[in-house]
Amino acid sequence: MAEARSAVAEPRVHYIEEGRDAKKDFFRAFRKSLFRRFFRFRNQLWNGLWPASLWNLGAAVASLSVLLVGDWDVFKPITTRLWWTGDLLHIHTGIPFYLRVLLVSTSVGILSFIALLYIRRYLLRILLGYRGWMYEAPRTQSASTIVWALLVRLVSGYRPATFSYQKSLPRMPVPPLKTTLKELIKSLKPLYGENSEEIRKLKQQSKEFERGLGQKLQRILVLKSWWDDNWVTGWWDKYVYLANRSPLPINSNWYCLDQSYYKPPTKPLARAAVAVYLYLEWRQKILREQLAPIVIRNTIPLCMAQYGKVFSSTRVPKEDCDQFVHYDSTESRHLLVIREGVHYKLDIFDVNGSFLSPESFEKQFNWIVEDAERNKDNYTDYEKSVSALTGIERVEWAKIRQDYFSQGVNSESLEAVDKAVMVVVLETKEFDVKDLSGKGKYTLHADGKTIWYDKSLSMIIYNDGKYGLNGEHSWGDVLVIAHIMESASSDEFVKYELLYNKDGNSLPYTSTQHGPLRKPVRLLWDVLPELSVQIDRAVKFNQERNEDVDLCLSDHDAYGKGFIKKCRVSPDSYIQMAIQLTYYKDSGQEFALTYESAMTRLYLQGRTETVRSLTAEVVTFVKAMMDSDASNKEKIHHLQAACNRHQQLYRDAMNGKGIDRHLFGLYVLCKGLGHESEFLKSILCLPWTLSTSQAPQKQMAESPSNNLKKNEKMLSPGGGFGPVSDDGYGVCYMVASDHKMFFHVSSKTSCPKTDSKRFTGLLFKSLADMKGLFEEGQQSE
């Protein structure tokens, strides 16, 4: 029992500062508080004034003062108005002339500055609503798009902070109802057939919906889009993620892996220390808004809201709907470190309040490893498996958390877990460098009792120094994590000699003088007999589900995006066509409803939209590929037509013209108003047999080139997710370089129709066949 152990264990005191100078401690804490408040005030002021700045205000006041003092005849109409404004503001004429000039110019300058601020902000929002640039190739843009880009840069402020663009981003529009219904029917024809009974029924239902209930719901959605930051994101977060009662692992949580075949020459705990340090350094940049916002083509900004939720966040289970909680940096100042089932609270600051260096993190991790080895036998298997409870059904976990973790030592330990900046798992396992599938599968769900699935971000450090990430999905999307991972990997590569010594240990890296380290605190759990039964059931439940996951992670090195671009099609569209062709072969000549995610962060608070990759053009292409009588020229024509159609759908989805979020919003509104619509319900319940997504390899221009031979082993394979459908596939792909692509294919072992390894093999054969079309065509020419 935890209570008995705590009676004989080392007292759990959070650092008694006995013998230290109380005055110095007070002033040190006071200085840190002022420092933190300064950054917050500066960021709020900067973002509140952006795209203008205080320099604009100073320039306006100075210019008006010069005009009033100079009193030149040519500017008489202006100065007369300025003096008149001063009279309106009751600035007395009897005060000294220069003081009156200062008061008038300052008053008018402030009013002018505020007016200019809002004019620039709303003008920028209007300009950013233009989407013509996306439908034009970068090198062949129209004159109107070039003029638009110049205006955007002219109106935008300089040196934007991380969240400066937020108030200037356009709000996502609601698509026309008629267009959405028309595109819906069009997307389902390849699945059911042009003149099938299902299509005739859907056409009739859609007409009735459009003439009746749909009009009312559409008007309300449009009104909501006028006053809400994003008319769909709040509902999406709540009803798709937080209200979902299914277990998080495999169903919701995703995973990412670091470099593919690179094996760090450093010591594992040194690599862990450097990786954690670089991620926390990113957190500092986000908190201080020193991270430059992502801007496409140096002109078009993306919404950065998700970056503020990456760290210090957790998903708290509730019986009806979970709660997403983000903790302030004043509360969240430690890591949750897990080693062999023992949980530790590790402060990321020393006793002087200084951020720990990589060298300090390595010392702390070494202490934890040694302490866990000494004390792991003092913990029961149930106490070391408490994390398993976060992997069961949400209703069940909510009840257990309420019954057994609401008071006493369990409540205190749980609070430390919830408020942790992130989770770091110091694994004893390691995988062969070529076993990407094994490492990916373990990072997705682990052993069912190690990862705390509720936390926004967990880093799993393997015993060979390689690492992977597991993340909860409700706070945001994996593009954000991919950006952070890319930055951390690039920094480690570029600054290697500053981060590690010749012996493979980490270096201090910073010149900051560090104070004594706080000793990590071992968390205790009071596991009553009835709770141990629940934990045992949770472990068995999780491990049974883990065994049902069939994951195959492979690299395709026959060619990459270099060859695909020569085919004059989008690499993403090309791969989607290969996936469609593969599924047709794998399923016995059937097509499947296909989900591909596209980001909508061009809009404020945007997340994702669905691209329905199965189209009539896809069907034509796939059947042509399977037709031995069709010529290569015909097949290439159909491939390019299908890719062009897909690229059009992808661009529309990014621009708020998709259909699935619109249908989802209509359904939520319909249920909220007490209505029932069998049409909406039937559409939203259609299974996504194929769920696909592309992970980006390079979001930073300054990252090392992916195409250099020396960097080939350093390429990240990206990440993946579990299958959405019990009888389908989840496919995530990474176009890593001009010569390589990675594919993560997941399915259920229990489904007799699916096999991830078989699907991957067929996919690589499809890619080879598609390449052959162009090679044979070139030879014949």
Coordinates of C-alpha atoms in Angstrom, one line a residue, residues 108-564:
V108 CA -4.9 63.6 -32.9
G109 CA -2.1 61.2 -33.5
I110 CA -3.6 58.6 -31.1
L111 CA -7.0 58.9 -32.8
S112 CA -5.4 58.7 -36.3
F113 CA -3.3 55.8 -35.2
I114 CA -6.3 53.8 -33.9
A115 CA -8.2 54.5 -37.1
L116 CA -5.2 53.4 -39.2
L117 CA -4.7 50.3 -37.0
Y118 CA -8.2 49.0 -37.6
I119 CA -8.2 50.1 -41.3
R120 CA -5.0 48.1 -41.9
R121 CA -6.2 45.1 -39.8
Y122 CA -9.5 44.8 -41.7
L123 CA -8.0 45.6 -45.0
L124 CA -5.5 42.8 -44.4
R125 CA -8.3 40.4 -43.4
I126 CA -10.1 41.3 -46.7
L127 CA -6.9 40.8 -48.7
L128 CA -6.2 37.4 -47.1
G129 CA -9.6 36.2 -48.1
Y130 CA -8.4 36.2 -51.7
R131 CA -7.7 32.6 -52.9
G132 CA -6.9 33.0 -56.6
W133 CA -3.2 32.5 -55.8
M134 CA -3.8 28.9 -54.8
Y135 CA -5.2 28.0 -58.2
E136 CA -2.2 29.4 -60.1
A137 CA 1.3 27.9 -60.4
P138 CA 3.9 30.0 -58.5
R139 CA 5.9 30.8 -61.6
T140 CA 2.9 31.7 -63.8
Q141 CA 0.8 33.9 -61.5
S142 CA -1.5 36.5 -63.0
A143 CA -0.9 40.2 -62.7
S144 CA -3.8 40.5 -60.3
T145 CA -2.3 38.0 -57.9
I146 CA 1.1 39.7 -58.1
V147 CA -0.6 43.1 -57.2
W148 CA -2.5 41.4 -54.4
A149 CA 0.7 39.9 -53.0
L150 CA 2.4 43.3 -53.0
L151 CA -0.7 44.9 -51.2
V152 CA -0.6 42.1 -48.5
R153 CA 3.1 42.8 -47.8
L154 CA 2.5 46.6 -47.8
V155 CA -0.4 46.4 -45.4
S156 CA 1.2 43.8 -43.1
G157 CA 3.4 44.9 -40.3
Y158 CA 7.0 44.0 -39.9
R159 CA 8.5 41.5 -37.5
P160 CA 5.2 39.8 -36.5
A161 CA 5.2 37.8 -33.3
T162 CA 3.9 34.2 -33.1
F163 CA 0.3 35.2 -32.8
S164 CA 0.4 38.7 -34.4
Y165 CA -1.6 37.6 -37.5
Q166 CA -4.5 36.1 -35.5
K167 CA -6.7 39.2 -35.5
S168 CA -6.2 39.7 -39.2
L169 CA -7.0 36.2 -40.4
P170 CA -10.2 35.8 -42.3
R171 CA -13.1 33.8 -40.8
M172 CA -14.0 30.6 -42.6
P173 CA -17.0 31.0 -44.9
V174 CA -20.0 28.6 -44.9
P175 CA -20.4 27.0 -48.4
P176 CA -23.7 27.4 -50.3
L177 CA -26.0 24.6 -49.3
K178 CA -26.9 23.8 -52.9
T179 CA -23.3 23.4 -53.9
T180 CA -22.5 21.1 -50.9
L181 CA -25.4 18.8 -51.7
K182 CA -24.5 18.7 -55.4
E183 CA -20.9 17.8 -54.6
L184 CA -22.0 15.2 -52.1
I185 CA -24.1 13.3 -54.7
K186 CA -21.2 13.6 -57.1
S187 CA -18.7 12.1 -54.6
L188 CA -20.9 9.1 -54.0
K189 CA -21.6 8.1 -57.6
P190 CA -18.3 6.3 -58.0
L191 CA -19.1 4.2 -54.9
Y192 CA -22.7 3.3 -55.7
G193 CA -22.9 3.8 -59.5
E194 CA -24.2 6.6 -61.7
N195 CA -27.9 5.5 -61.8
S196 CA -28.1 3.2 -58.8
E197 CA -31.0 3.0 -56.4
E198 CA -28.9 4.6 -53.6
I199 CA -28.1 7.6 -55.8
R200 CA -31.7 8.1 -56.8
K201 CA -32.8 7.9 -53.1
L202 CA -30.1 10.4 -52.0
K203 CA -31.0 12.8 -54.8
Q204 CA -34.6 12.8 -53.6
Q205 CA -33.6 13.2 -49.9
S206 CA -31.2 16.0 -50.7
K207 CA -33.9 18.0 -52.6
E208 CA -36.3 17.6 -49.8
F209 CA -33.7 18.7 -47.3
E210 CA -32.7 21.7 -49.4
R211 CA -36.2 22.9 -49.7
G212 CA -37.1 22.3 -46.1
L213 CA -35.1 22.0 -42.9
G214 CA -31.8 22.7 -44.7
Q215 CA -32.7 26.3 -45.5
K216 CA -33.3 27.1 -41.8
L217 CA -30.1 25.4 -40.6
Q218 CA -28.1 27.1 -43.4
R219 CA -29.2 30.6 -42.3
I220 CA -28.3 29.9 -38.7
L221 CA -24.8 28.6 -39.7
V222 CA -24.2 31.7 -41.8
L223 CA -25.2 33.9 -38.8
K224 CA -22.8 31.9 -36.6
S225 CA -20.0 32.4 -39.0
W226 CA -20.4 36.2 -38.6
W227 CA -19.7 36.3 -34.9
D228 CA -17.8 33.1 -34.1
D229 CA -14.0 32.8 -34.7
N230 CA -14.7 29.6 -36.6
W231 CA -18.2 28.3 -37.1
V232 CA -17.1 24.6 -37.1
T233 CA -13.9 24.2 -35.0
G234 CA -15.5 24.4 -31.6
W235 CA -18.1 21.8 -32.5
W236 CA -15.4 19.6 -34.2
D237 CA -13.2 19.6 -31.1
K238 CA -16.2 18.9 -28.8
Y239 CA -18.2 16.3 -30.7
V240 CA -15.6 14.5 -32.8
Y241 CA -12.9 14.3 -30.0
L242 CA -14.0 15.3 -26.5
A243 CA -17.5 13.8 -26.6
N244 CA -16.2 10.6 -28.3
R245 CA -16.4 7.8 -25.7
S246 CA -14.0 5.4 -27.4
P247 CA -10.5 4.6 -26.0
L248 CA -7.8 7.1 -27.1
P249 CA -5.0 4.7 -28.1
I250 CA -5.3 3.5 -31.7
N251 CA -8.6 5.3 -32.2
S252 CA -7.5 8.8 -31.7
N253 CA -3.9 9.2 -30.6
W254 CA -1.2 9.5 -33.3
Y255 CA 2.5 8.8 -33.4
C256 CA 5.6 10.3 -35.0
L257 CA 9.2 8.9 -35.3
D258 CA 12.5 10.6 -35.4
Q259 CA 15.2 9.9 -38.1
S260 CA 14.6 6.7 -40.0
Y261 CA 17.9 4.8 -40.1
Y262 CA 20.2 7.1 -38.2
K263 CA 21.5 5.6 -35.0
P264 CA 22.7 8.3 -32.6
P265 CA 26.3 7.8 -31.6
T266 CA 25.5 9.5 -28.2
K267 CA 24.5 7.9 -25.0
P268 CA 20.8 7.3 -24.8
L269 CA 20.1 9.5 -21.8
A270 CA 22.3 12.3 -23.4
R271 CA 20.1 12.1 -26.5
A272 CA 17.0 12.1 -24.2
A273 CA 18.3 15.2 -22.5
V274 CA 19.1 17.1 -25.7
A275 CA 15.7 16.2 -27.3
V276 CA 13.8 17.3 -24.2
Y277 CA 15.8 20.5 -24.0
L278 CA 15.2 21.4 -27.6
Y279 CA 11.4 20.8 -27.3
L280 CA 11.2 22.8 -24.1
E281 CA 13.3 25.6 -25.9
W282 CA 10.5 25.6 -28.4
R283 CA 8.0 26.0 -25.6
Q284 CA 9.9 29.0 -24.3
K285 CA 9.8 30.6 -27.8
I286 CA 6.0 30.0 -28.0
L287 CA 5.4 31.5 -24.5
R288 CA 7.5 34.5 -25.3
E289 CA 6.1 34.7 -28.9
Q290 CA 9.7 34.6 -30.3
L291 CA 8.6 31.9 -32.9
A292 CA 8.0 33.4 -36.3
P293 CA 4.6 32.6 -37.7
I294 CA 4.4 30.3 -40.6
V295 CA 3.9 32.3 -43.8
I296 CA 3.3 30.6 -47.2
R297 CA 5.3 32.0 -50.1
N298 CA 6.5 34.8 -47.7
T299 CA 3.0 36.3 -48.0
I300 CA 0.1 34.2 -46.7
P301 CA 0.0 33.5 -42.9
L302 CA -1.4 30.4 -41.3
C303 CA -3.3 30.3 -38.0
M304 CA -0.9 29.6 -35.1
A305 CA -3.5 28.9 -32.4
Q306 CA -2.7 25.2 -32.1
Y307 CA 0.9 26.0 -31.1
G308 CA -0.3 27.5 -27.8
K309 CA -1.8 24.1 -26.8
V310 CA 1.1 21.7 -27.6
F311 CA 2.6 21.7 -24.1
S312 CA 1.1 21.8 -20.6
S313 CA -2.2 20.4 -21.8
T314 CA -4.3 17.4 -20.8
R315 CA -7.6 15.8 -21.6
V316 CA -9.6 15.2 -18.5
P317 CA -12.2 12.3 -18.7
K318 CA -15.8 13.1 -17.9
E319 CA -18.8 10.8 -18.2
D320 CA -20.6 12.8 -21.0
C321 CA -17.9 14.9 -22.6
D322 CA -14.2 15.2 -21.7
Q323 CA -12.6 18.5 -20.8
F324 CA -9.5 19.9 -22.5
V325 CA -7.4 21.7 -19.9
H326 CA -4.3 23.9 -20.6
Y327 CA -2.2 25.1 -17.7
D328 CA -0.5 28.4 -17.4
S329 CA 3.3 28.4 -17.3
T330 CA 3.2 29.5 -13.7
E331 CA 1.6 26.2 -12.8
S332 CA 3.2 23.9 -15.4
R333 CA 6.9 23.9 -14.6
H334 CA 7.8 20.2 -14.6
L335 CA 7.9 17.0 -16.6
L336 CA 6.3 13.7 -15.9
V337 CA 9.1 11.1 -16.4
I338 CA 8.2 7.4 -16.5
R339 CA 10.8 4.7 -16.0
E340 CA 9.8 1.0 -15.7
G341 CA 6.4 2.0 -14.5
V342 CA 7.7 4.4 -11.8
H343 CA 6.5 8.0 -12.2
Y344 CA 8.6 11.0 -11.4
K345 CA 7.9 14.8 -11.2
L346 CA 11.0 16.5 -12.7
D347 CA 11.3 20.3 -12.4
I348 CA 12.5 22.0 -15.6
F349 CA 14.0 24.9 -13.6
D350 CA 16.7 24.8 -10.9
V351 CA 16.3 26.4 -7.5
N352 CA 17.3 29.8 -8.9
G353 CA 14.6 29.6 -11.5
S354 CA 17.0 29.1 -14.4
F355 CA 16.0 26.7 -17.3
L356 CA 17.9 23.4 -17.1
S357 CA 20.7 22.8 -19.6
P358 CA 21.0 19.5 -21.5
E359 CA 23.8 18.5 -19.2
S360 CA 21.5 19.1 -16.2
F361 CA 18.7 17.1 -17.8
E362 CA 21.1 14.2 -18.4
K363 CA 22.1 14.2 -14.7
Q364 CA 18.5 14.2 -13.6
F365 CA 17.6 11.3 -16.0
N366 CA 20.6 9.3 -14.8
W367 CA 19.3 9.8 -11.2
I368 CA 15.8 8.7 -12.2
V369 CA 17.1 5.6 -14.0
E370 CA 19.2 4.6 -10.9
D371 CA 16.4 5.4 -8.5
A372 CA 13.8 3.4 -10.5
E373 CA 16.2 0.4 -10.6
R374 CA 16.5 0.6 -6.8
N375 CA 12.8 1.1 -6.1
K376 CA 10.8 -0.6 -8.8
D377 CA 10.4 -3.8 -6.7
N378 CA 8.8 -1.7 -4.0
Y379 CA 5.9 -0.9 -6.3
T380 CA 3.3 -3.5 -7.2
D381 CA 2.5 -4.3 -10.9
Y382 CA -0.7 -2.4 -10.4
E383 CA 1.0 0.7 -9.2
K384 CA 3.4 0.6 -12.1
S385 CA 0.4 0.2 -14.5
V386 CA -1.8 3.1 -13.4
S387 CA -1.2 4.7 -16.9
A388 CA -3.3 1.8 -18.4
L389 CA -6.5 3.4 -17.1
T390 CA -6.1 6.3 -19.6
G391 CA -6.4 3.7 -22.4
I392 CA -9.9 2.3 -21.6
E393 CA -13.4 3.6 -22.5
R394 CA -13.7 7.2 -21.5
V395 CA -16.8 6.8 -19.3
E396 CA -15.2 4.0 -17.4
W397 CA -12.0 6.0 -16.8
A398 CA -14.0 9.1 -15.8
K399 CA -15.8 7.1 -13.1
I400 CA -12.6 5.4 -11.8
R401 CA -10.8 8.8 -11.7
Q402 CA -13.7 10.3 -9.7
D403 CA -13.9 7.3 -7.3
Y404 CA -10.2 6.7 -6.7
F405 CA -8.2 9.8 -7.7
S406 CA -10.2 12.7 -6.1
Q407 CA -8.4 12.8 -2.7
G408 CA -5.3 11.8 -0.8
V409 CA -2.0 10.9 -2.4
N410 CA -3.7 9.8 -5.6
S411 CA -5.1 13.2 -6.1
E412 CA -1.8 14.9 -5.5
S413 CA 0.0 12.6 -7.9
L414 CA -2.7 13.0 -10.5
E415 CA -2.4 16.8 -10.3
A416 CA 1.3 16.5 -11.0
V417 CA 0.6 14.4 -14.0
D418 CA -2.1 16.7 -15.4
K419 CA 0.1 19.8 -14.9
A420 CA 3.2 18.3 -16.5
V421 CA 4.6 20.2 -19.5
M422 CA 4.9 16.8 -21.3
V423 CA 5.6 13.2 -20.6
V424 CA 9.0 11.6 -21.1
V425 CA 9.2 7.8 -21.1
L426 CA 12.7 6.4 -20.6
E427 CA 12.2 3.0 -22.2
T428 CA 14.2 -0.1 -21.6
K429 CA 13.3 -1.4 -25.1
E430 CA 15.0 -0.8 -28.4
F431 CA 14.3 -1.9 -31.9
D432 CA 16.6 -2.9 -34.7
V433 CA 17.3 0.2 -36.9
K434 CA 15.6 -1.5 -39.8
D435 CA 12.5 -2.5 -37.8
L436 CA 10.5 0.7 -38.5
S437 CA 7.2 -1.2 -38.2
G438 CA 8.0 -2.5 -34.8
K439 CA 9.1 0.9 -33.5
G440 CA 6.0 2.6 -35.1
K441 CA 3.6 0.1 -33.7
Y442 CA 5.1 0.4 -30.2
T443 CA 5.1 4.2 -30.4
L444 CA 1.4 4.1 -31.4
H445 CA 0.2 2.2 -28.3
A446 CA 3.3 0.9 -26.3
D447 CA 2.6 -2.0 -24.0
G448 CA -0.8 -0.7 -22.9
K449 CA 0.4 0.4 -19.4
T450 CA 3.2 2.9 -20.0
I451 CA 2.0 5.9 -22.0
W452 CA -0.3 8.4 -20.2
Y453 CA -2.6 8.8 -23.2
D454 CA -4.5 11.8 -21.9
K455 CA -1.4 14.1 -22.1
S456 CA -1.1 16.3 -25.2
L457 CA 2.5 15.1 -25.9
S458 CA 4.5 12.1 -24.8
M459 CA 8.1 11.5 -25.9
I460 CA 9.3 7.9 -25.8
I461 CA 13.1 7.6 -25.6
Y462 CA 14.3 4.1 -26.6
N463 CA 17.3 2.4 -25.1
D464 CA 19.4 3.1 -28.2
G465 CA 18.7 6.9 -28.1
K466 CA 16.1 7.0 -30.8
Y467 CA 12.7 8.4 -29.9
G468 CA 9.1 8.7 -31.0
L469 CA 6.2 10.9 -30.1
N470 CA 2.6 9.9 -29.1
G471 CA 0.0 12.6 -29.0
E472 CA -3.5 13.2 -27.9
H473 CA -5.6 14.6 -30.8
S474 CA -8.2 16.9 -29.5
W475 CA -5.9 19.9 -29.0
G476 CA -4.6 20.1 -32.6
D477 CA -3.2 18.3 -35.6
V478 CA 0.1 16.5 -36.3
L479 CA 1.4 19.2 -38.7
V480 CA 2.3 21.3 -35.7
I481 CA 4.2 18.5 -34.0
A482 CA 5.9 17.7 -37.4
H483 CA 7.1 21.3 -37.4
I484 CA 8.5 21.1 -33.9
M485 CA 10.2 17.8 -34.6
E486 CA 11.8 19.1 -37.8
S487 CA 13.1 22.1 -35.9
A488 CA 14.5 20.0 -33.1
S489 CA 16.1 17.5 -35.5
S490 CA 17.7 20.3 -37.5
D491 CA 19.0 22.1 -34.5
E492 CA 20.5 18.9 -33.2
F493 CA 22.2 18.2 -36.5
V494 CA 23.5 21.7 -37.0
K495 CA 24.6 22.3 -33.4
Y496 CA 25.8 18.8 -32.7
E497 CA 29.3 19.8 -31.4
L498 CA 27.7 22.4 -29.1
L499 CA 25.3 19.8 -27.6
Y500 CA 27.5 16.7 -27.2
N501 CA 31.1 16.0 -26.2
K502 CA 33.4 13.4 -27.7
D503 CA 32.3 10.8 -25.1
G504 CA 28.6 11.1 -26.2
N505 CA 27.5 13.0 -23.2
S506 CA 25.5 16.2 -23.4
L507 CA 27.1 19.6 -22.8
P508 CA 25.8 22.6 -20.9
Y509 CA 25.1 24.4 -24.3
T510 CA 24.2 27.7 -22.5
S511 CA 26.4 30.1 -20.6
T512 CA 23.8 30.6 -17.9
Q513 CA 25.1 29.9 -14.4
H514 CA 22.9 27.2 -12.9
G515 CA 22.0 26.8 -9.3
P516 CA 21.5 23.5 -7.4
L517 CA 19.1 21.0 -9.1
R518 CA 15.8 20.1 -7.4
K519 CA 15.7 16.4 -6.7
P520 CA 13.1 14.6 -8.8
V521 CA 10.0 13.5 -6.8
R522 CA 8.8 10.0 -7.0
L523 CA 5.0 9.9 -7.4
L524 CA 3.1 7.5 -5.2
W525 CA -0.2 5.7 -5.9
D526 CA -2.6 4.4 -3.3
V527 CA -4.0 1.3 -5.1
L528 CA -6.8 -0.3 -3.1
P529 CA -7.8 -3.9 -3.9
E530 CA -10.8 -2.8 -5.9
L531 CA -8.7 -0.3 -7.9
S532 CA -6.1 -3.0 -8.6
V533 CA -8.9 -5.1 -10.3
Q534 CA -9.7 -2.1 -12.5
I535 CA -6.1 -1.6 -13.5
D536 CA -5.6 -5.3 -14.2
R537 CA -8.7 -5.2 -16.5
A538 CA -7.4 -2.1 -18.2
V539 CA -4.0 -3.6 -19.0
K540 CA -5.6 -6.7 -20.5
F541 CA -8.1 -4.6 -22.4
N542 CA -5.3 -2.4 -23.9
Q543 CA -3.0 -5.3 -24.7
E544 CA -5.8 -7.2 -26.4
R545 CA -6.5 -4.1 -28.6
N546 CA -2.8 -3.7 -29.3
E547 CA -2.5 -7.2 -30.6
D548 CA -5.3 -6.4 -33.1
V549 CA -3.2 -3.7 -34.8
D550 CA -1.5 -4.7 -38.0
L551 CA 1.0 -1.9 -38.9
C552 CA 3.5 -2.0 -41.7
L553 CA 5.9 0.9 -42.1
S554 CA 8.1 0.8 -45.2
D555 CA 10.3 3.1 -47.2
H556 CA 9.8 3.3 -51.0
D557 CA 13.2 4.1 -52.5
A558 CA 12.6 3.3 -56.1
Y559 CA 11.8 7.0 -56.7
G560 CA 10.3 10.0 -54.9
K561 CA 8.8 13.4 -55.7
G562 CA 11.6 14.2 -58.2
F563 CA 10.2 11.8 -60.7
I564 CA 6.6 12.6 -59.9

